GROMACS .gro file of C-alpha atoms in nm:
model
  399
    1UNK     CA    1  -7.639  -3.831  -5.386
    2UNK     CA    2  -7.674  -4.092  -5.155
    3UNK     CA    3  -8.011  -4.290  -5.004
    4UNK     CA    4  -8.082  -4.507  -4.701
    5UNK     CA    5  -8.301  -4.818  -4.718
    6UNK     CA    6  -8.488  -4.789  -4.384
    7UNK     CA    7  -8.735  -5.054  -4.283
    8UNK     CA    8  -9.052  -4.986  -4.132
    9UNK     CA    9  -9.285  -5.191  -3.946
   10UNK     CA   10  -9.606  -5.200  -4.162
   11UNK     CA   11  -9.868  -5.424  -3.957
   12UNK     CA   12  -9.618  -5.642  -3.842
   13UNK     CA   13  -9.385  -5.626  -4.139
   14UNK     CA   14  -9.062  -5.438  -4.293
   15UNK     CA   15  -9.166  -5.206  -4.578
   16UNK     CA   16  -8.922  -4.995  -4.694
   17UNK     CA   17  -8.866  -4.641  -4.746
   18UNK     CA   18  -8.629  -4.441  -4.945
   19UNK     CA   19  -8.476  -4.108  -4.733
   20UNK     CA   20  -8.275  -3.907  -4.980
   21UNK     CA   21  -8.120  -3.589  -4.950
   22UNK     CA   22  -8.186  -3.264  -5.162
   23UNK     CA   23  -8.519  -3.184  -5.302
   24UNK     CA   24  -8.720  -3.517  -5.461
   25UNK     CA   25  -8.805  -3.251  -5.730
   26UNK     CA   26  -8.507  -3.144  -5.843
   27UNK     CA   27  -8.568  -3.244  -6.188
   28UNK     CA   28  -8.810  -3.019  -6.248
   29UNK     CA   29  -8.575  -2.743  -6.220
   30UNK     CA   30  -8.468  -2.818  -6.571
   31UNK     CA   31  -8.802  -2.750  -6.712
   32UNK     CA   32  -8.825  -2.422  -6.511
   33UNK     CA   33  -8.507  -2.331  -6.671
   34UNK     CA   34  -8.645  -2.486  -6.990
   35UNK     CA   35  -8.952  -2.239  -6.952
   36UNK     CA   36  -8.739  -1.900  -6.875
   37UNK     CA   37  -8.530  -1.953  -7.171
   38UNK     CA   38  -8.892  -2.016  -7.371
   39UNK     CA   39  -8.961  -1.706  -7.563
   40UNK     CA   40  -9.324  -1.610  -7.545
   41UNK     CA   41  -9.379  -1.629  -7.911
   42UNK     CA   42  -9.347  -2.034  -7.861
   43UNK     CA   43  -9.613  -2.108  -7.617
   44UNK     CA   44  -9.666  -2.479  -7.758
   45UNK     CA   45  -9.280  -2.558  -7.622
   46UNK     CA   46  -9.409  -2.326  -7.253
   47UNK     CA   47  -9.693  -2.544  -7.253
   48UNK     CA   48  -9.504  -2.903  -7.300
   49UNK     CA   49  -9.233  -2.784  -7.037
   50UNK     CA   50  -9.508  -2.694  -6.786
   51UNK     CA   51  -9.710  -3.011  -6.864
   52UNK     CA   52  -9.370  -3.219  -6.795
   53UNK     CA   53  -9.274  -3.026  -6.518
   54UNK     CA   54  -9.631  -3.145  -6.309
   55UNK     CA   55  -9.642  -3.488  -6.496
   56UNK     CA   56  -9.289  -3.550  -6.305
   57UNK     CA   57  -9.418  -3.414  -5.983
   58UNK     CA   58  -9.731  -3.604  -5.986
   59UNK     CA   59  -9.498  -3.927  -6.039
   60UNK     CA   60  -9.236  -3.829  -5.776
   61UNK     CA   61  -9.546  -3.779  -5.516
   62UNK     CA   62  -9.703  -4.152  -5.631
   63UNK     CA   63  -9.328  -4.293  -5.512
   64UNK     CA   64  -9.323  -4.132  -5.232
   65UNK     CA   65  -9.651  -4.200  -5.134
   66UNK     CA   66  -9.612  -4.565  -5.249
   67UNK     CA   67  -9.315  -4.582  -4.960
   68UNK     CA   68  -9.461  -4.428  -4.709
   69UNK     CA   69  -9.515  -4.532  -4.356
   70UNK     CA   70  -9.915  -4.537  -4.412
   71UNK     CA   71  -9.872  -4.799  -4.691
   72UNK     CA   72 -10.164  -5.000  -4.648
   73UNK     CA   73  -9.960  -5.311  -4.618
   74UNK     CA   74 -10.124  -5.625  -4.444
   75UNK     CA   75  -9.941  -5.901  -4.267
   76UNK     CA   76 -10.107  -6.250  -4.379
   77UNK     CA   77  -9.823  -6.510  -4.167
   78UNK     CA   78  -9.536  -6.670  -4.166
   79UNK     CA   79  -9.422  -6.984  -4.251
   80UNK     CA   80  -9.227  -7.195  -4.023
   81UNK     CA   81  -9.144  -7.461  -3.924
   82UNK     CA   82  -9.036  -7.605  -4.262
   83UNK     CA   83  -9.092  -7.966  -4.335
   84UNK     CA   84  -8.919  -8.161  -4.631
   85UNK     CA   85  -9.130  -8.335  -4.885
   86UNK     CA   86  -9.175  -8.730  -4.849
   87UNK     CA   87  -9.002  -8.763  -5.218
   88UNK     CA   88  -8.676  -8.561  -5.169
   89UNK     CA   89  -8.411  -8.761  -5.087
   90UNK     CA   90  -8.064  -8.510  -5.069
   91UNK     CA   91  -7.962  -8.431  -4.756
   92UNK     CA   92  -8.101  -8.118  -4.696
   93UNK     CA   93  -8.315  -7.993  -4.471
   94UNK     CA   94  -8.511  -7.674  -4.459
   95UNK     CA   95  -8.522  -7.468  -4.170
   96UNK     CA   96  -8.580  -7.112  -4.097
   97UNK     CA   97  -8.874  -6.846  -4.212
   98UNK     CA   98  -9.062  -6.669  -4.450
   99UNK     CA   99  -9.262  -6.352  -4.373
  100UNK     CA  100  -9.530  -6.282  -4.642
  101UNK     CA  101  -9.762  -5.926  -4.631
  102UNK     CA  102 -10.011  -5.769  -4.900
  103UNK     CA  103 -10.116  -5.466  -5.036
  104UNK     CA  104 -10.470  -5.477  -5.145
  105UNK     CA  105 -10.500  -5.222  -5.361
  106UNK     CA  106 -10.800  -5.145  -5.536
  107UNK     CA  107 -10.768  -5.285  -5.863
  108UNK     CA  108 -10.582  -5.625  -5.978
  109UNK     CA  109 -10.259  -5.455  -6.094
  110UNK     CA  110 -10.219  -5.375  -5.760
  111UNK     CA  111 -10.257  -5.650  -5.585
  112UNK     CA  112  -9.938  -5.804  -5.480
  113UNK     CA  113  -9.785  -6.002  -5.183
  114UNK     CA  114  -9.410  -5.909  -5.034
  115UNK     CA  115  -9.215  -6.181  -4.913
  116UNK     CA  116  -8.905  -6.150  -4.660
  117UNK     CA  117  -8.716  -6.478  -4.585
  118UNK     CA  118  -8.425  -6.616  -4.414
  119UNK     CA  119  -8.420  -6.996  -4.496
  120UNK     CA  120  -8.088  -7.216  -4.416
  121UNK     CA  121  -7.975  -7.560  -4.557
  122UNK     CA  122  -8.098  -7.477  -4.887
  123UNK     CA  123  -7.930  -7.620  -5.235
  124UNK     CA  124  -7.553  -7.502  -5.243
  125UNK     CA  125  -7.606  -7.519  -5.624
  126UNK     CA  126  -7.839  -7.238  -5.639
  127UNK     CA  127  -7.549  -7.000  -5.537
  128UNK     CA  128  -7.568  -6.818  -5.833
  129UNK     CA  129  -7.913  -6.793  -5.852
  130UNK     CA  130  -8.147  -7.002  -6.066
  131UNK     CA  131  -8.102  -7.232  -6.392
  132UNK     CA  132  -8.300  -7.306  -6.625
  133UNK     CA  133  -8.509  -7.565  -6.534
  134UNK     CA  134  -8.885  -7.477  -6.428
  135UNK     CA  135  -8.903  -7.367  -6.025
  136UNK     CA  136  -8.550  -7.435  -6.025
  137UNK     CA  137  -8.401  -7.247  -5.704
  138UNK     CA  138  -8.815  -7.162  -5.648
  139UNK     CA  139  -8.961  -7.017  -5.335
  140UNK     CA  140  -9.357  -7.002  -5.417
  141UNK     CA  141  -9.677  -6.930  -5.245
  142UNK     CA  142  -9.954  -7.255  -5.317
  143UNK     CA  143 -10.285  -7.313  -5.264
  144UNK     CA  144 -10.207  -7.620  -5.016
  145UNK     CA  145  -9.890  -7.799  -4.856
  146UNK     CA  146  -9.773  -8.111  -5.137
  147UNK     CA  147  -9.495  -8.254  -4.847
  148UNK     CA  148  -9.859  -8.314  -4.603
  149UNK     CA  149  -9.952  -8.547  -4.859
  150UNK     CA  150 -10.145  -8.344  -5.076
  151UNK     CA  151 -10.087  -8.294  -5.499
  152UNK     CA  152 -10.185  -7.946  -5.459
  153UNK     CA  153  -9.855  -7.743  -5.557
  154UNK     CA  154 -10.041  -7.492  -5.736
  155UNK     CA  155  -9.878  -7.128  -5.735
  156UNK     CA  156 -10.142  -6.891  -5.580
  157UNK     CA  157 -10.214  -6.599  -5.804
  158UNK     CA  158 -10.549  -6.457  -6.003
  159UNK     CA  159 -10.535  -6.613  -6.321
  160UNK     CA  160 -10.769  -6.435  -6.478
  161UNK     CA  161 -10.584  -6.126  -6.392
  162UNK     CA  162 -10.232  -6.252  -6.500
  163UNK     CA  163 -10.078  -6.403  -6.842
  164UNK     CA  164  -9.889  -6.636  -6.650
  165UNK     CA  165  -9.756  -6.749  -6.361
  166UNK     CA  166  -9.590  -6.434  -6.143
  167UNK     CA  167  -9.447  -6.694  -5.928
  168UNK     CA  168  -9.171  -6.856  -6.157
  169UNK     CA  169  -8.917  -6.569  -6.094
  170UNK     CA  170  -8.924  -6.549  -5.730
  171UNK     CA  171  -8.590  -6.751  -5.655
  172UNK     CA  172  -8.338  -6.755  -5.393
  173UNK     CA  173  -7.969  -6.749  -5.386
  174UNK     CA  174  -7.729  -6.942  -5.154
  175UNK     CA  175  -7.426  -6.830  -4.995
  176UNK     CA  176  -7.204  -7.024  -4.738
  177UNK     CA  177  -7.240  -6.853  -4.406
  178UNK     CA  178  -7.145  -6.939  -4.004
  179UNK     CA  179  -7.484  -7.041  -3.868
  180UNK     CA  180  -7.357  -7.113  -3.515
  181UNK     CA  181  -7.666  -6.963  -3.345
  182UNK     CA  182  -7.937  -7.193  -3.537
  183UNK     CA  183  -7.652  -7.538  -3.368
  184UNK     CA  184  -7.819  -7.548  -3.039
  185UNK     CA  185  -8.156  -7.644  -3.240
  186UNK     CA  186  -8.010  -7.829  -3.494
  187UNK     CA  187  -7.666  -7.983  -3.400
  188UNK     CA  188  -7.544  -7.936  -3.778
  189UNK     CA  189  -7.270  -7.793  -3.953
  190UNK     CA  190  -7.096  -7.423  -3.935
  191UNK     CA  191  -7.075  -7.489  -4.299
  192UNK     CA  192  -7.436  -7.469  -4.417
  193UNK     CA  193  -7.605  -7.289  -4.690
  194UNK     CA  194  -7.861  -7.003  -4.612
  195UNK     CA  195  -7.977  -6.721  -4.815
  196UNK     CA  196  -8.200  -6.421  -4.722
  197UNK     CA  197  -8.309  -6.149  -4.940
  198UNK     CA  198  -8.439  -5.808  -4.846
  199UNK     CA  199  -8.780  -5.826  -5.005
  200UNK     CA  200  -8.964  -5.866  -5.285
  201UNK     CA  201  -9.317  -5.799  -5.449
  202UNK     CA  202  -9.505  -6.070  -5.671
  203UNK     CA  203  -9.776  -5.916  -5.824
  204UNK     CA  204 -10.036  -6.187  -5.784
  205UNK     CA  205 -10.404  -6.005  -5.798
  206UNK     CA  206 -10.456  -6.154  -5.479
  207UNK     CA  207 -10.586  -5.998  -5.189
  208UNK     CA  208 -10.410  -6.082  -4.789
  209UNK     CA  209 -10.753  -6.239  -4.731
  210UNK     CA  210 -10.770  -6.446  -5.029
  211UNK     CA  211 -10.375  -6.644  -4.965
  212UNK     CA  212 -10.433  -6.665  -4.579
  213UNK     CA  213 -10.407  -7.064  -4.553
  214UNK     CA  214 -10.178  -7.077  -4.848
  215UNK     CA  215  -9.811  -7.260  -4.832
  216UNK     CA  216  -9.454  -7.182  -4.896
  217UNK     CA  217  -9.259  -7.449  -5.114
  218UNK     CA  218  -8.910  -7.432  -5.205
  219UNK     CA  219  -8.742  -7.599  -5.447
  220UNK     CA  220  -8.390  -7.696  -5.528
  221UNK     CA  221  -8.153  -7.633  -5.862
  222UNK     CA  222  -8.318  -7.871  -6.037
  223UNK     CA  223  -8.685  -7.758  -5.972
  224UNK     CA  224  -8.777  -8.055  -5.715
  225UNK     CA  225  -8.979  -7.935  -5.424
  226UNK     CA  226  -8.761  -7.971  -5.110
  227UNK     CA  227  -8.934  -7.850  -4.828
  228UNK     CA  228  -9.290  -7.647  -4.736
  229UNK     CA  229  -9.402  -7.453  -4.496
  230UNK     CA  230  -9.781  -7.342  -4.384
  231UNK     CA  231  -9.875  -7.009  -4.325
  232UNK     CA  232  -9.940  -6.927  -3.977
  233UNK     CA  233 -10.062  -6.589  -3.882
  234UNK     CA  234  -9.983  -6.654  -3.495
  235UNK     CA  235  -9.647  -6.523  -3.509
  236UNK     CA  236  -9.467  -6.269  -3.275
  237UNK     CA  237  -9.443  -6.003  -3.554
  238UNK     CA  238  -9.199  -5.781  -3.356
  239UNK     CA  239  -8.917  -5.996  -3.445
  240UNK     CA  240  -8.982  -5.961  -3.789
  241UNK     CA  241  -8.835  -5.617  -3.823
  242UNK     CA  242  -8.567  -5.683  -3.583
  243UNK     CA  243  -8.396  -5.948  -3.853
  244UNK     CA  244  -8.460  -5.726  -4.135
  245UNK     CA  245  -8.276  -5.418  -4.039
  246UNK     CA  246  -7.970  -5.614  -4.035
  247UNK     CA  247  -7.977  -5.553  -4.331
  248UNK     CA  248  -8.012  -5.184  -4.360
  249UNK     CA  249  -7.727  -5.022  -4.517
  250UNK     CA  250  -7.579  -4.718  -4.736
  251UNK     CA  251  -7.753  -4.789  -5.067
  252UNK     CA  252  -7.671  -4.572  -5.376
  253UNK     CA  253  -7.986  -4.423  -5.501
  254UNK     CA  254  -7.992  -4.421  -5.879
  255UNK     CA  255  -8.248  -4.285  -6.084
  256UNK     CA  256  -8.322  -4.316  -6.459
  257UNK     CA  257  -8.581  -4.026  -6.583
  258UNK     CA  258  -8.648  -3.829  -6.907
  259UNK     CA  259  -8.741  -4.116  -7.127
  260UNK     CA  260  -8.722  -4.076  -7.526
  261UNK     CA  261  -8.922  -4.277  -7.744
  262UNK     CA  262  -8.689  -4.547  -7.883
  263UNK     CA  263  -8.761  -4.538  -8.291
  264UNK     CA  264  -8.956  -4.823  -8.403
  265UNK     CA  265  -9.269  -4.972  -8.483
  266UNK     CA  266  -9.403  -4.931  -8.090
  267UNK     CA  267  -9.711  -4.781  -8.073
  268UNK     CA  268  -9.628  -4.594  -7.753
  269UNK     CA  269  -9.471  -4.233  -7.792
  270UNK     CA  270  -9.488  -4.051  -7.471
  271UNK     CA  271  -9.396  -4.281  -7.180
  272UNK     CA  272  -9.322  -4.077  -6.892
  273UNK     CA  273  -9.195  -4.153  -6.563
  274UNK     CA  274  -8.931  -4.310  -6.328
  275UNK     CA  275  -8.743  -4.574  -6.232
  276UNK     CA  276  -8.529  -4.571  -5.895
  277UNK     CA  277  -8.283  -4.840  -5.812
  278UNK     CA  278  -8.160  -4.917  -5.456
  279UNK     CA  279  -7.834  -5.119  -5.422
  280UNK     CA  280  -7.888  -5.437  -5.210
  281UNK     CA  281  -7.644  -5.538  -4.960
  282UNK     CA  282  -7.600  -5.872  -4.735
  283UNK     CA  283  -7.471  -5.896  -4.405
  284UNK     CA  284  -7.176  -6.167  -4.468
  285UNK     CA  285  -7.173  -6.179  -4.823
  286UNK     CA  286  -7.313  -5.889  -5.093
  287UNK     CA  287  -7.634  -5.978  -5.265
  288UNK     CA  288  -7.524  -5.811  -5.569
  289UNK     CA  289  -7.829  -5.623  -5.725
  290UNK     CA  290  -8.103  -5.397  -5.698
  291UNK     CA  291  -8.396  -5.290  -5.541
  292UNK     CA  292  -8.641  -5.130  -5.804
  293UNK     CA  293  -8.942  -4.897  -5.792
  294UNK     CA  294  -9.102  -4.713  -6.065
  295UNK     CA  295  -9.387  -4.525  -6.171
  296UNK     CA  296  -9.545  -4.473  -6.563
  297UNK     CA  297  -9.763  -4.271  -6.746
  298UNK     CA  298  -9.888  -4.369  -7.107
  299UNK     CA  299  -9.777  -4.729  -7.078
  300UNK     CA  300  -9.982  -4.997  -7.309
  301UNK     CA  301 -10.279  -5.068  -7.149
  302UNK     CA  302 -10.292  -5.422  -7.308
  303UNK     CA  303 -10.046  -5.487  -6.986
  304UNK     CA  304 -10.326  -5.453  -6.744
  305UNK     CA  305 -10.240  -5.835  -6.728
  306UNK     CA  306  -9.877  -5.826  -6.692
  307UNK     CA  307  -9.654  -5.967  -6.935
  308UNK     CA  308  -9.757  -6.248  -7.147
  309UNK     CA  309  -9.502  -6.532  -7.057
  310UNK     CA  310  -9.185  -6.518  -6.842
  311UNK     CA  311  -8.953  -6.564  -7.122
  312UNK     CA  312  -9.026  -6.229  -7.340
  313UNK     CA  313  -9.023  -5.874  -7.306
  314UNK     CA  314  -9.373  -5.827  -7.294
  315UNK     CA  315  -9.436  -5.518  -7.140
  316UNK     CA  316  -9.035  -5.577  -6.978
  317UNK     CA  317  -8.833  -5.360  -6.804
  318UNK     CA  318  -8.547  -5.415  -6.780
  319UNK     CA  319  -8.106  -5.253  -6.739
  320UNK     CA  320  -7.915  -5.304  -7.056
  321UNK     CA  321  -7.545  -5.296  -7.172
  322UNK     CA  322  -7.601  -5.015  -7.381
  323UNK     CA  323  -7.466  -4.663  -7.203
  324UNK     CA  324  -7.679  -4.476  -7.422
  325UNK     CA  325  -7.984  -4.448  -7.628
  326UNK     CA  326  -7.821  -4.325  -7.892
  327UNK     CA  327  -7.663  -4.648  -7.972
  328UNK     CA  328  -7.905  -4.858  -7.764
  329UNK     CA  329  -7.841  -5.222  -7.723
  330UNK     CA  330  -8.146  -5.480  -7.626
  331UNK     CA  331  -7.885  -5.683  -7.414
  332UNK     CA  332  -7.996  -5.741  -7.090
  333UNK     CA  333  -7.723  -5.629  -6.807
  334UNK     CA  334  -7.640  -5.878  -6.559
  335UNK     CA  335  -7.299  -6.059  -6.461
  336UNK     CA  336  -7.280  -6.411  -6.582
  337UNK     CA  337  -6.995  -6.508  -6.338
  338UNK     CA  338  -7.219  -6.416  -6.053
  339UNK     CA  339  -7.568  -6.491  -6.187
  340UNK     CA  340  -7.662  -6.802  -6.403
  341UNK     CA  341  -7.951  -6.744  -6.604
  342UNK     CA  342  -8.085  -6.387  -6.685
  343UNK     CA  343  -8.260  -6.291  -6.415
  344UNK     CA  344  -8.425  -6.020  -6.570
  345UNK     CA  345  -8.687  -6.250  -6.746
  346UNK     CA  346  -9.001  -6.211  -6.602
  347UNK     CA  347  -8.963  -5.843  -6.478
  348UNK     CA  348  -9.260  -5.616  -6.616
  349UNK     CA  349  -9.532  -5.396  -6.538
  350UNK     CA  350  -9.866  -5.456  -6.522
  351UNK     CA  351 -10.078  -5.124  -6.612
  352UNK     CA  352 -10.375  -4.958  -6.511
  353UNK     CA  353 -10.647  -4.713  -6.668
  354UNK     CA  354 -10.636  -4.397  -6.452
  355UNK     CA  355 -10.888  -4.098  -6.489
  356UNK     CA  356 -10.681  -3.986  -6.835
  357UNK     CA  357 -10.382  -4.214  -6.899
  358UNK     CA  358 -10.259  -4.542  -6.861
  359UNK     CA  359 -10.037  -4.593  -6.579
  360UNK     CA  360  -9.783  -4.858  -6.406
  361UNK     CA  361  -9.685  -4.840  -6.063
  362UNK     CA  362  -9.420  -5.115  -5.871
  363UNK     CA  363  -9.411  -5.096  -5.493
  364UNK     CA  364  -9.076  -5.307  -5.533
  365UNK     CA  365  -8.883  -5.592  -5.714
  366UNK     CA  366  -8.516  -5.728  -5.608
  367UNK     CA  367  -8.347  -5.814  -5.906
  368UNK     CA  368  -8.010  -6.018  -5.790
  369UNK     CA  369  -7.771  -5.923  -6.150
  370UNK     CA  370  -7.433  -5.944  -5.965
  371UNK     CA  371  -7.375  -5.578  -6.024
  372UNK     CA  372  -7.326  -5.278  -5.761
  373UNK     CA  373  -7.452  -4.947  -5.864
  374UNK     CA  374  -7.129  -4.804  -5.952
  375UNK     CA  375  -7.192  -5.079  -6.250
  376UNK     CA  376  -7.521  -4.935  -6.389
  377UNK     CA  377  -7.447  -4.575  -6.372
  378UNK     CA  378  -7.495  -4.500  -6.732
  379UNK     CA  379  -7.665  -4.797  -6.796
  380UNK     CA  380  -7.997  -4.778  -6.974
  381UNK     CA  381  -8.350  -4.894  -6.887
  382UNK     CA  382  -8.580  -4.978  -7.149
  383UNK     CA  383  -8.969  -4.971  -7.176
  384UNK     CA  384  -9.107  -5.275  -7.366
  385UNK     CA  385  -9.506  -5.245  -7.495
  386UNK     CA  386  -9.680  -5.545  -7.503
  387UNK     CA  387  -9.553  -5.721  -7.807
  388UNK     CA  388  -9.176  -5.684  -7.651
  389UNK     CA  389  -9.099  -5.400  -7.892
  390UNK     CA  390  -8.868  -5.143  -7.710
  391UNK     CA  391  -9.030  -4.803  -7.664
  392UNK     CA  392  -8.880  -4.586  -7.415
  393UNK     CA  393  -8.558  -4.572  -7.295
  394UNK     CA  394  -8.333  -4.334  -6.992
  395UNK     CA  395  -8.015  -4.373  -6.859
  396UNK     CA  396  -7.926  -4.412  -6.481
  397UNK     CA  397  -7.778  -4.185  -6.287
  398UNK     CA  398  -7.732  -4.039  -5.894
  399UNK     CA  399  -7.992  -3.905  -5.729
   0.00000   0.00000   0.00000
């Protein structure tokens, strides 16, 4: 089955929501059939079919619902004009803009800030994404503006809420594109290097009123800040939407549910839930990669900070090789012709006590792996607790 990314206008800023054909329930219809075939003299096996069949609705509503058009997303600004730092010395020079909204959710783990950005004249090196060098290929929210003068570079996020820095895998990727529109205002080049993504989350802890009067820096391959840009919440936010559904598209909707506890010395033995990927297109060239949502039950509640450092799989999710869980493979799935480092580092939940469980919710992560969904079909997505142990593992297919 296939899904269309639509984007919404959520106080002044794209959101985006998954349409998809068919029933959004349809997997409960194996655990109806699962319940006929039952025989009544086995009413523990009735019992853990029913109990599945509402857990998955329950989590299927929560996506929804965490897409909708009601989202309570708030625009905080934009940042533009960009202006390079007094120290950086390639010739480069920043222009364009990035769109940043929040959704204050109630409780820390659901606190996060989207970004949107089109930025051109960034580092040509960073066209397959970032290296390994600290902020290399960066674009981060800060507490002030280091190219006014100021040593404040600081990433903006709750630290007493998150392990570490949620910032350090927010990157961009370049691409060689015809900016003839942007000449008139800058008399450069055809030939320069832009890059814009369709949006991501970074799960800060923050709230929209708490990073108003923050900055955007951006950084180059080697980590360097290049240019910054304030946050100004005077901004025509129609023409926010208007840039982003350029970059609507067909997007195969993938969907990896019915996880099985991975053996092992995890802890965790009944995570339940779903993951959906959404295929991300560009306009002139593909952004090879995914746009990923997903929502847990009886995840490890010592993630209510996120993962401890960007490096492990602490509380990770992430696509492997494997094809299977049967013979399940821990190696992360990504194209190393098209993407340099792994750019699945970093990516993990952050969880949440409900009323009765422990849950994890993402409102939505790109993750740029150089592969198109017809590439991950099959591929597995694995559940990390805390310590980085695997725990839980499904296998994608179409929706």
């Amino acid at each position: 089955m296939f899904a269309r990314i639509a984007l919404s206008t959520i106080a002044g800023i794209g959101a985006f929501v998954a349409a998809a054909e068919g029933d959004s329930a349809s997997c409960v219809g194996e655990a109806s059939s699962l319940l006929q075939a039952t025989p009544i003299a086995n009413p523990e096996a009735a019992k853990r079919a029913m109990t599945g069949s509402r857990r998955m609705k329950t989590v299927q509503r929560r996506i929804v619902e965490s897409n909708a058009v009601d989202l309570p997303m708030t625009f905080v600004g934009t940042a533009a004009p960009f202006e390079n730092h007094p120290n950086y010395t390639n010739p480069h020079y920043v222009f364009g803009e990035v769109w940043v909204s929040a959704l204050d959710g109630i409780s820390h783990s659901s606190r996060s800030q989207q970004l949107t950005w089109k930025l051109v004249d960034v580092d040509p090196l960073c066209a397959k994404g970032r290296g390994t060098s600290e902020n290399s290929c960066g674009i981060r929210l800060t507490e002030g503006n280091p190219c006014r003068g100021g040593n404040d570079a600081k990433s903006l996020y709750d630290q007493s809420a998150r392990l570490f820095d949620p910032w350090r895998r927010v990157s961009y990727t370049s691409d060689l594109v015809d900016i003839e529109a942007e000449l008139v205002a800058t008399g450069g080049s055809t030939e320069e290097k832009a890059q814009t993504v369709l949006i991501t989350s970074v799960e800060t802890g923050l709230t929209a009123a708490q990073v108003k009067g923050g900055s955007i820096v951006v950084h180059d391959y080697s980590g360097k800040i290049m240019a910054c840009g304030s946050l100004k919440s005077a901004f025509d936010v129609q023409e926010a939407p208007t840039l982003l559904q350029q970059r609507a598209g067909p997007l195969t909707a993938l969907q990896a549910i019915h996880f099985k506890r991975i053996p092992g010395p995890s802890n965790l033995t009944d995570v339940f839930g779903q993951v959906l990927a959404y295929e991300i297109m560009g306009d002139d060239t593909p952004l090879l990669g995914h746009y990923l949502l997903w929502d847990f039950e009886d995840v490890d509640v010592r993630c209510a900070k996120g993962p401890i450092s960007p490096g492990s799989k602490s509380c990770g999710i992430q696509i492997t090789s494997s094809t299977s869980c049967k013979t399940l493979s821990e190696e992360p799935f990504y194209n190393p012709d098209a993407v340099e480092s792994d750019p699945w580092e970093g990516i993990g939940y952050t969880s949440a006590k409900g009323s009765d469980v422990v849950v994890a919710r993402n409102v939505g992560i790109s993750v740029l792996t150089g592969h198109d969904s017809p590439d991950i079909i099959d591929h597995t997505v694995i559940v990390h607790d805390f310590d980085g142990v695997p725990a839980a593992c499904a296998s994608f297919k179409i929706k």
